[in-house]
């Protein structure tokens, strides 16, 4: 049994880790942290977990105590893992960070977008970007995983098959995405209030979202060439889900893009390339670790539009984190992640 600790257990990705791991036959949550709810029973805060974690209480342990587990998940705001990961790794325990702390290999770029000094540059050489569809071999031997962001997961998986074939070279790509409000976390924020977020659609961070450098880093690695993207996120009145509409131009009309996508993801357990004519919906991935993708050529022209949908809390965060854990511990990659999406 893998002994698991979760740092940041009171937030949305923390409770989603608990929900997923409750179905995992080879992992057991031993420690769950909170600075604000120390001593409170997990099932008193999250009654959906009654019967699964009845003896588990929030605590505020040291890095040494966290190091008694086999793996520590960080479900915390950026900057927290920077301060704690080195001490945990020194105990021999592996770290899977859901925040952005270790995602960008260019430290100056990270500091520019996150507006603070990088707290653990010495760990960057061992950090592995945890997108299994491109990095599975490196994840197997990793001790420190940077779980991709939610938008970057949906956008990269959508563009990857074309980027890897060099078909996007020279293009300026467009990613127009919508997200549910849980993407902003559980903390109190004006934009997350019922009266602000309901019956409303709004773009935000149009001048530059911190996921942009992560998206461009991933696509540039795939294309082996610097890629540029215009990325515009929108907040829409739903709780979970990300839907990305990805625009390209000038893809050779003789290329069968449907077949290209089907072949690229044929052996991927969590990418579903939909048959021609079927489009992804956020409700078809809600609560599941699946990314559903459709690829279309409007009017059979040279432009290709890709539609990609994930649950931001599952494939966009906690599910992908567990997928990484399964790969790191040489388990079946699908363990704990079998559940289909909720419908309706
Ligand atoms: N929500 C989403 O869809 C996604 C989120 N992420 C990333 O995952 C991380 C967690 O997100 P989310 O769950 O939404 O966030 P929440 O705001 O919902 O929860 C944050 C958690 O972190 C804890 N925390 C905050 N500050 C500290 C600190 N200094 N030390 C220790 N614990 C702290 C809080 O617990 P307490 O205050 O009780 O100590 C709380 O449990 C973030 O980095 C986020 O960007 C990534 C992909 C998708
Ligand atoms: C709707 C909403 O607010 N979404 C968040 C998603 C960010 C996130 O969770 O990503 P990181 O892991 O990179 O911090 C946002 O746009 O900031």
CSV table of C-alpha atoms and ligand atoms in Angstrom, one decimal:
chain,number,residue,atom,x,y,z
A,1,UNK,CA,0.0,0.0,0.0
A,2,UNK,CA,1.3,3.5,-1.0
A,3,UNK,CA,1.2,5.8,2.0
A,4,UNK,CA,0.0,9.2,0.8
A,5,UNK,CA,0.1,12.7,2.3
A,6,UNK,CA,-1.9,15.7,0.9
A,7,UNK,CA,-0.7,19.2,1.7
A,8,UNK,CA,-3.6,21.6,1.3
A,9,UNK,CA,-6.5,19.3,2.0
A,10,UNK,CA,-9.3,21.8,2.5
A,11,UNK,CA,-9.2,23.1,-1.1
A,12,UNK,CA,-11.0,21.8,-4.2
A,13,UNK,CA,-8.1,19.8,-5.6
A,14,UNK,CA,-7.3,18.4,-2.2
A,15,UNK,CA,-10.8,17.1,-1.6
A,16,UNK,CA,-10.8,15.8,-5.2
A,17,UNK,CA,-7.6,13.8,-4.4
A,18,UNK,CA,-9.4,12.3,-1.4
A,19,UNK,CA,-12.4,11.3,-3.6
A,20,UNK,CA,-10.2,9.7,-6.2
A,21,UNK,CA,-7.9,8.0,-3.8
A,22,UNK,CA,-10.9,6.6,-1.9
A,23,UNK,CA,-11.3,4.3,-4.9
A,24,UNK,CA,-7.6,3.4,-5.3
A,25,UNK,CA,-6.8,-0.2,-4.2
A,26,UNK,CA,-3.1,0.5,-3.6
A,27,UNK,CA,-3.0,3.9,-1.9
A,28,UNK,CA,-4.0,5.1,1.5
A,29,UNK,CA,-4.2,8.7,2.7
A,30,UNK,CA,-2.3,8.9,6.0
A,31,UNK,CA,-1.9,12.6,6.4
A,32,UNK,CA,-3.9,15.6,5.2
A,33,UNK,CA,-2.9,19.1,6.1
A,34,UNK,CA,-4.6,22.4,6.9
A,35,UNK,CA,-3.3,25.4,8.7
A,36,UNK,CA,-6.8,26.6,9.4
A,37,UNK,CA,-8.7,23.4,10.2
A,38,UNK,CA,-6.2,21.6,12.4
A,39,UNK,CA,-7.9,18.9,14.5
A,40,UNK,CA,-11.1,19.0,12.4
A,41,UNK,CA,-12.4,15.7,11.1
A,42,UNK,CA,-12.3,15.4,7.3
A,43,UNK,CA,-15.8,14.0,7.1
A,44,UNK,CA,-17.2,16.9,9.2
A,45,UNK,CA,-15.9,19.3,6.5
A,46,UNK,CA,-16.7,16.9,3.5
A,47,UNK,CA,-19.7,14.7,4.4
A,48,UNK,CA,-19.6,13.1,0.9
A,49,UNK,CA,-16.5,11.3,2.3
A,50,UNK,CA,-18.3,9.8,5.3
A,51,UNK,CA,-17.6,6.1,5.4
A,52,UNK,CA,-14.3,6.5,3.6
A,53,UNK,CA,-12.1,8.7,5.9
A,54,UNK,CA,-13.9,8.6,9.2
A,55,UNK,CA,-10.7,8.5,11.3
A,56,UNK,CA,-8.8,11.1,9.3
A,57,UNK,CA,-8.3,14.6,10.7
A,58,UNK,CA,-6.6,17.7,9.3
A,59,UNK,CA,-3.2,18.3,10.8
A,60,UNK,CA,-0.2,20.6,10.4
A,61,UNK,CA,2.8,18.3,10.3
A,62,UNK,CA,6.5,19.0,9.7
A,63,UNK,CA,8.4,18.1,6.5
A,64,UNK,CA,9.9,15.2,8.5
A,65,UNK,CA,6.4,13.8,9.4
A,66,UNK,CA,5.3,14.2,5.8
A,67,UNK,CA,8.4,12.2,4.9
A,68,UNK,CA,7.0,9.2,6.7
A,69,UNK,CA,4.7,8.8,3.7
A,70,UNK,CA,5.8,7.4,0.3
A,71,UNK,CA,4.4,10.4,-1.7
A,72,UNK,CA,3.3,13.9,-0.8
A,73,UNK,CA,0.8,15.7,-3.1
A,74,UNK,CA,0.9,19.5,-2.9
A,75,UNK,CA,-2.6,20.9,-3.5
A,76,UNK,CA,-1.6,24.4,-2.5
A,77,UNK,CA,-1.2,27.9,-4.0
A,78,UNK,CA,2.1,28.5,-5.9
A,79,UNK,CA,5.1,29.2,-3.7
A,80,UNK,CA,4.2,26.6,-1.0
A,81,UNK,CA,5.9,23.6,-2.6
A,82,UNK,CA,8.9,25.8,-3.3
A,83,UNK,CA,9.4,26.1,0.5
A,84,UNK,CA,8.8,22.5,1.5
A,85,UNK,CA,9.7,20.2,-1.3
A,86,UNK,CA,13.5,20.0,-0.7
A,87,UNK,CA,13.1,18.9,2.9
A,88,UNK,CA,10.6,16.2,1.9
A,89,UNK,CA,12.6,15.0,-1.0
A,90,UNK,CA,15.6,14.7,1.3
A,91,UNK,CA,13.7,12.1,3.3
A,92,UNK,CA,13.4,9.9,0.2
A,93,UNK,CA,9.7,10.6,-0.2
A,94,UNK,CA,8.4,11.6,-3.7
A,95,UNK,CA,6.6,14.8,-4.4
A,96,UNK,CA,3.7,15.5,-6.8
A,97,UNK,CA,3.0,19.2,-7.0
A,98,UNK,CA,-0.4,20.3,-8.4
A,99,UNK,CA,0.7,24.0,-8.4
A,100,UNK,CA,2.7,25.8,-11.0
A,101,UNK,CA,5.9,25.9,-8.9
A,102,UNK,CA,8.0,23.5,-11.0
A,103,UNK,CA,6.3,23.7,-14.4
A,104,UNK,CA,8.4,26.3,-16.2
A,105,UNK,CA,12.0,25.3,-16.8
A,106,UNK,CA,13.0,29.0,-17.4
A,107,UNK,CA,13.3,30.4,-13.9
A,108,UNK,CA,13.3,34.0,-15.0
A,109,UNK,CA,10.1,33.4,-17.0
A,110,UNK,CA,8.5,31.8,-14.0
A,111,UNK,CA,9.4,34.9,-11.9
A,112,UNK,CA,8.1,37.3,-14.5
A,113,UNK,CA,4.7,35.5,-14.7
A,114,UNK,CA,4.3,34.7,-11.0
A,115,UNK,CA,5.6,38.0,-9.8
A,116,UNK,CA,7.8,36.6,-7.1
A,117,UNK,CA,11.3,35.0,-6.7
A,118,UNK,CA,11.5,31.3,-7.5
A,119,UNK,CA,11.9,29.6,-4.1
A,120,UNK,CA,13.6,26.4,-5.2
A,121,UNK,CA,15.7,26.8,-8.4
A,122,UNK,CA,18.0,24.0,-7.3
A,123,UNK,CA,15.2,21.5,-7.7
A,124,UNK,CA,14.4,22.4,-11.3
A,125,UNK,CA,16.9,20.0,-12.8
A,126,UNK,CA,15.0,17.0,-11.2
A,127,UNK,CA,11.4,18.3,-11.8
A,128,UNK,CA,9.5,16.3,-14.5
A,129,UNK,CA,6.5,17.8,-16.3
A,130,UNK,CA,3.7,15.4,-15.6
A,131,UNK,CA,1.8,15.2,-18.8
A,132,UNK,CA,1.8,11.4,-19.3
A,133,UNK,CA,0.9,11.6,-23.0
A,134,UNK,CA,4.3,13.2,-23.8
A,135,UNK,CA,6.5,12.4,-20.8
A,136,UNK,CA,5.6,8.9,-19.6
A,137,UNK,CA,9.1,7.5,-19.6
A,138,UNK,CA,10.5,10.4,-17.6
A,139,UNK,CA,7.6,10.2,-15.1
A,140,UNK,CA,8.5,6.6,-14.4
A,141,UNK,CA,11.8,7.5,-12.7
A,142,UNK,CA,10.8,10.9,-11.3
A,143,UNK,CA,11.0,12.0,-7.7
A,144,UNK,CA,9.4,15.4,-8.3
A,145,UNK,CA,6.5,15.9,-10.6
A,146,UNK,CA,5.0,19.2,-11.8
A,147,UNK,CA,1.4,18.4,-12.7
A,148,UNK,CA,0.4,20.5,-15.7
A,149,UNK,CA,-2.2,23.3,-15.3
A,150,UNK,CA,-5.8,22.8,-16.2
A,151,UNK,CA,-5.9,25.0,-19.4
A,152,UNK,CA,-2.4,23.8,-20.5
A,153,UNK,CA,-3.6,20.2,-20.3
A,154,UNK,CA,-6.6,20.8,-22.5
A,155,UNK,CA,-4.7,23.0,-25.0
A,156,UNK,CA,-1.6,20.9,-25.3
A,157,UNK,CA,-3.5,17.7,-25.8
A,158,UNK,CA,-5.5,19.4,-28.5
A,159,UNK,CA,-2.6,20.8,-30.5
A,160,UNK,CA,0.0,18.1,-29.8
A,161,UNK,CA,-0.6,15.7,-32.8
A,162,UNK,CA,-0.2,18.5,-35.2
A,163,UNK,CA,2.7,20.2,-33.4
A,164,UNK,CA,4.7,16.9,-33.2
A,165,UNK,CA,4.3,16.5,-37.0
A,166,UNK,CA,5.7,20.0,-37.6
A,167,UNK,CA,2.4,21.0,-39.1
A,168,UNK,CA,2.0,24.1,-37.0
A,169,UNK,CA,5.4,25.6,-37.8
A,170,UNK,CA,5.3,29.2,-38.6
A,171,UNK,CA,1.7,29.5,-37.4
A,172,UNK,CA,0.3,31.8,-34.7
A,173,UNK,CA,-2.1,29.6,-32.9
A,174,UNK,CA,-5.3,30.7,-31.1
A,175,UNK,CA,-6.8,29.0,-28.0
A,176,UNK,CA,-10.1,30.3,-26.8
A,177,UNK,CA,-11.1,28.5,-23.6
A,178,UNK,CA,-13.9,28.4,-21.1
A,179,UNK,CA,-13.6,27.3,-17.5
A,180,UNK,CA,-16.0,26.5,-14.6
A,181,UNK,CA,-15.7,28.5,-11.4
A,182,UNK,CA,-14.0,25.7,-9.4
A,183,UNK,CA,-10.9,26.5,-11.4
A,184,UNK,CA,-10.4,29.6,-9.2
A,185,UNK,CA,-10.2,27.4,-6.0
A,186,UNK,CA,-12.2,27.4,-2.8
A,187,UNK,CA,-10.9,30.6,-1.4
A,188,UNK,CA,-13.3,33.6,-1.1
A,189,UNK,CA,-13.1,35.7,-4.3
A,190,UNK,CA,-15.5,38.3,-5.6
A,191,UNK,CA,-15.7,36.7,-9.0
A,192,UNK,CA,-16.6,33.3,-7.5
A,193,UNK,CA,-19.7,34.6,-5.7
A,194,UNK,CA,-23.0,33.2,-6.8
A,195,UNK,CA,-24.3,36.6,-7.9
A,196,UNK,CA,-21.2,37.4,-9.8
A,197,UNK,CA,-20.6,34.1,-11.6
A,198,UNK,CA,-24.1,33.0,-12.3
A,199,UNK,CA,-25.8,34.1,-15.6
A,200,UNK,CA,-22.6,35.6,-16.7
A,201,UNK,CA,-19.8,34.9,-19.2
A,202,UNK,CA,-16.6,36.9,-19.2
A,203,UNK,CA,-13.1,36.8,-20.6
A,204,UNK,CA,-10.3,37.5,-18.3
A,205,UNK,CA,-6.5,37.9,-18.4
A,206,UNK,CA,-6.7,38.7,-22.1
A,207,UNK,CA,-3.4,40.6,-21.9
A,208,UNK,CA,-1.7,37.5,-20.6
A,209,UNK,CA,-2.6,34.6,-18.4
A,210,UNK,CA,0.1,32.8,-16.5
A,211,UNK,CA,-0.8,29.6,-18.3
A,212,UNK,CA,0.4,31.1,-21.6
A,213,UNK,CA,4.2,30.4,-21.0
A,214,UNK,CA,3.4,26.9,-19.9
A,215,UNK,CA,1.3,26.2,-23.1
A,216,UNK,CA,4.0,27.7,-25.3
A,217,UNK,CA,6.7,25.7,-23.5
A,218,UNK,CA,4.9,22.5,-24.1
A,219,UNK,CA,4.0,23.1,-27.7
A,220,UNK,CA,7.6,24.4,-28.5
A,221,UNK,CA,9.0,21.1,-27.1
A,222,UNK,CA,6.6,19.1,-29.2
A,223,UNK,CA,7.3,21.1,-32.4
A,224,UNK,CA,11.0,21.4,-31.6
A,225,UNK,CA,10.5,25.1,-32.6
A,226,UNK,CA,9.3,28.2,-30.8
A,227,UNK,CA,5.5,28.3,-30.9
A,228,UNK,CA,3.3,31.3,-30.2
A,229,UNK,CA,-0.2,31.2,-29.0
A,230,UNK,CA,-3.0,33.7,-28.3
A,231,UNK,CA,-4.7,32.3,-25.3
A,232,UNK,CA,-8.0,33.8,-24.0
A,233,UNK,CA,-9.7,32.2,-21.0
A,234,UNK,CA,-13.3,32.8,-20.1
A,235,UNK,CA,-15.2,32.2,-16.9
A,236,UNK,CA,-18.6,30.6,-17.5
A,237,UNK,CA,-21.4,29.7,-15.0
A,238,UNK,CA,-20.7,26.1,-14.4
A,239,UNK,CA,-18.8,24.4,-11.5
A,240,UNK,CA,-16.4,22.1,-13.3
A,241,UNK,CA,-15.1,21.8,-16.8
A,242,UNK,CA,-12.8,23.3,-19.4
A,243,UNK,CA,-13.6,23.5,-23.1
A,244,UNK,CA,-10.9,24.6,-25.4
A,245,UNK,CA,-11.5,25.7,-29.0
A,246,UNK,CA,-8.2,25.7,-30.8
A,247,UNK,CA,-7.7,27.3,-34.2
A,248,UNK,CA,-5.0,26.6,-36.8
A,249,UNK,CA,-4.6,27.7,-40.4
A,250,UNK,CA,-3.0,26.1,-43.5
A,251,UNK,CA,-2.9,22.4,-42.7
A,252,UNK,CA,-2.2,20.6,-45.9
A,253,UNK,CA,-5.6,19.4,-47.2
A,254,UNK,CA,-4.2,16.0,-48.2
A,255,UNK,CA,-3.6,15.2,-44.5
A,256,UNK,CA,-6.3,13.1,-42.8
A,257,UNK,CA,-6.3,14.9,-39.5
A,258,UNK,CA,-8.9,12.6,-38.0
A,259,UNK,CA,-6.7,9.6,-38.6
A,260,UNK,CA,-3.6,11.5,-37.4
A,261,UNK,CA,-5.3,12.2,-34.0
A,262,UNK,CA,-6.7,8.6,-33.7
A,263,UNK,CA,-3.3,7.1,-34.3
A,264,UNK,CA,-1.5,9.5,-32.0
A,265,UNK,CA,-3.8,8.7,-29.1
A,266,UNK,CA,-4.6,5.1,-29.9
A,267,UNK,CA,-2.9,3.7,-26.8
A,268,UNK,CA,-3.6,6.6,-24.4
A,269,UNK,CA,-6.1,5.5,-21.7
A,270,UNK,CA,-7.3,9.0,-21.0
A,271,UNK,CA,-7.6,10.7,-24.4
A,272,UNK,CA,-10.6,9.9,-26.4
A,273,UNK,CA,-10.6,11.1,-30.0
A,274,UNK,CA,-14.3,11.3,-30.9
A,275,UNK,CA,-15.5,9.9,-34.2
A,276,UNK,CA,-15.9,12.4,-37.0
A,277,UNK,CA,-19.0,14.6,-36.5
A,278,UNK,CA,-19.1,14.1,-32.7
A,279,UNK,CA,-18.1,17.1,-30.5
A,280,UNK,CA,-16.9,17.0,-26.9
A,281,UNK,CA,-19.0,18.5,-24.1
A,282,UNK,CA,-17.8,19.3,-20.6
A,283,UNK,CA,-20.6,17.1,-19.1
A,284,UNK,CA,-19.1,14.1,-21.0
A,285,UNK,CA,-15.9,14.4,-18.9
A,286,UNK,CA,-17.3,15.7,-15.6
A,287,UNK,CA,-15.8,13.8,-12.7
A,288,UNK,CA,-13.7,11.7,-15.1
A,289,UNK,CA,-10.0,11.7,-16.0
A,290,UNK,CA,-10.8,11.7,-19.7
A,291,UNK,CA,-9.9,14.3,-22.2
A,292,UNK,CA,-12.3,14.2,-25.1
A,293,UNK,CA,-11.1,15.7,-28.4
A,294,UNK,CA,-12.7,16.3,-31.8
A,295,UNK,CA,-10.8,17.6,-34.9
A,296,UNK,CA,-12.7,19.3,-37.6
A,297,UNK,CA,-11.9,20.9,-41.0
A,298,UNK,CA,-14.7,23.5,-41.6
A,299,UNK,CA,-15.9,23.3,-45.2
A,300,UNK,CA,-13.1,20.8,-45.9
A,301,UNK,CA,-10.7,23.7,-46.1
A,302,UNK,CA,-7.2,24.2,-44.9
A,303,UNK,CA,-8.1,25.4,-41.5
A,304,UNK,CA,-8.3,22.9,-38.7
A,305,UNK,CA,-10.3,23.5,-35.5
A,306,UNK,CA,-9.8,21.2,-32.5
A,307,UNK,CA,-12.2,21.0,-29.6
A,308,UNK,CA,-10.9,19.6,-26.3
A,309,UNK,CA,-12.8,19.1,-23.0
A,310,UNK,CA,-11.6,18.0,-19.6
A,311,UNK,CA,-12.7,18.3,-16.0
A,312,UNK,CA,-10.4,20.9,-14.5
A,313,UNK,CA,-10.3,19.2,-11.2
A,314,UNK,CA,-9.6,15.7,-12.6
A,315,UNK,CA,-7.5,15.5,-15.8
A,316,UNK,CA,-6.8,19.2,-15.2
A,317,UNK,CA,-5.4,18.5,-11.7
A,318,UNK,CA,-6.1,15.7,-9.2
A,319,UNK,CA,-6.8,12.9,-11.6
A,320,UNK,CA,-3.7,13.7,-13.6
A,321,UNK,CA,-1.8,13.8,-10.3
A,322,UNK,CA,-3.0,10.3,-9.5
A,323,UNK,CA,-2.2,9.1,-13.0
A,324,UNK,CA,1.4,10.3,-12.4
A,325,UNK,CA,1.5,8.5,-9.1
A,326,UNK,CA,0.5,5.3,-10.7
A,327,UNK,CA,3.2,5.6,-13.4
A,328,UNK,CA,5.9,6.5,-10.8
A,329,UNK,CA,5.0,3.5,-8.6
A,330,UNK,CA,4.8,1.1,-11.7
A,331,UNK,CA,1.1,0.5,-11.1
A,332,UNK,CA,-1.7,0.2,-13.7
A,333,UNK,CA,-2.0,3.8,-14.9
A,334,UNK,CA,-5.8,3.6,-14.6
A,335,UNK,CA,-6.0,2.6,-11.0
A,336,UNK,CA,-8.5,4.8,-9.1
A,337,UNK,CA,-9.4,6.5,-12.3
A,338,UNK,CA,-11.9,4.2,-13.9
A,339,UNK,CA,-15.1,6.1,-13.2
A,340,UNK,CA,-17.0,7.4,-16.2
A,341,UNK,CA,-18.3,10.9,-16.3
A,342,UNK,CA,-21.4,12.0,-14.5
A,343,UNK,CA,-24.4,12.4,-16.7
A,344,UNK,CA,-26.3,14.6,-16.4
B,1,LIG,N1,-8.9,24.4,-9.0
B,1,LIG,C1,-8.4,23.9,-10.1
B,1,LIG,O1,-9.2,23.6,-11.1
B,1,LIG,C2,-7.0,23.7,-10.3
B,1,LIG,C3,-6.0,24.1,-9.4
B,1,LIG,N2,-4.7,23.9,-9.7
B,1,LIG,C4,-3.7,24.3,-8.7
B,1,LIG,O2,-3.7,23.5,-7.6
B,1,LIG,C5,-3.4,24.2,-6.4
B,1,LIG,C6,-4.6,24.1,-5.4
B,1,LIG,O3,-5.7,24.6,-6.0
B,1,LIG,P1,-7.2,24.6,-5.3
B,1,LIG,O4,-7.4,23.3,-4.7
B,1,LIG,O5,-8.1,25.1,-6.4
B,1,LIG,O6,-6.9,25.7,-4.2
B,1,LIG,P2,-7.8,26.1,-3.0
B,1,LIG,O7,-7.7,27.6,-2.8
B,1,LIG,O8,-9.2,25.5,-3.1
B,1,LIG,O9,-7.1,25.4,-1.8
B,1,LIG,C7,-5.8,25.7,-1.4
B,1,LIG,C8,-5.3,24.8,-0.2
B,1,LIG,O10,-4.0,25.2,0.1
B,1,LIG,C9,-3.9,25.3,1.5
B,1,LIG,N3,-2.9,26.4,1.7
B,1,LIG,C10,-3.0,27.7,1.4
B,1,LIG,N4,-1.8,28.3,1.7
B,1,LIG,C11,-1.0,27.4,2.3
B,1,LIG,C12,0.3,27.5,2.8
B,1,LIG,N5,1.0,28.7,2.8
B,1,LIG,N6,0.8,26.4,3.4
B,1,LIG,C13,0.1,25.2,3.4
B,1,LIG,N7,-1.1,25.1,2.9
B,1,LIG,C14,-1.7,26.2,2.3
B,1,LIG,C15,-5.3,25.7,2.0
B,1,LIG,O11,-5.5,25.1,3.3
B,1,LIG,P3,-5.5,25.9,4.6
B,1,LIG,O12,-5.8,27.4,4.3
B,1,LIG,O13,-6.7,25.3,5.4
B,1,LIG,O14,-4.2,25.6,5.2
B,1,LIG,C16,-6.2,24.9,1.0
B,1,LIG,O15,-6.4,23.6,1.5
B,1,LIG,C17,-3.2,25.7,-6.9
B,1,LIG,O16,-1.8,25.9,-7.1
B,1,LIG,C18,-3.9,25.7,-8.2
B,1,LIG,O17,-3.5,26.7,-9.0
B,1,LIG,C19,-4.3,23.3,-10.8
B,1,LIG,C20,-5.2,22.9,-11.7
B,1,LIG,C21,-6.6,23.1,-11.6
B,2,LIG,C1,-11.5,29.9,-13.5
B,2,LIG,C2,-10.1,30.3,-13.0
B,2,LIG,O1,-9.9,31.2,-12.3
B,2,LIG,N1,-9.1,29.4,-13.3
B,2,LIG,C3,-7.8,29.6,-12.8
B,2,LIG,C4,-7.0,28.4,-13.2
B,2,LIG,C5,-5.7,28.5,-12.7
B,2,LIG,C6,-5.2,27.3,-12.1
B,2,LIG,O2,-5.7,26.6,-11.3
B,2,LIG,O3,-4.0,27.0,-12.5
B,2,LIG,P1,-2.6,26.9,-11.8
B,2,LIG,O4,-2.5,25.5,-11.4
B,2,LIG,O5,-1.6,27.2,-12.8
B,2,LIG,O6,-2.5,27.9,-10.7
B,2,LIG,C7,-7.2,30.9,-13.3
B,2,LIG,O7,-7.4,31.3,-14.5
B,2,LIG,O8,-6.3,31.5,-12.6
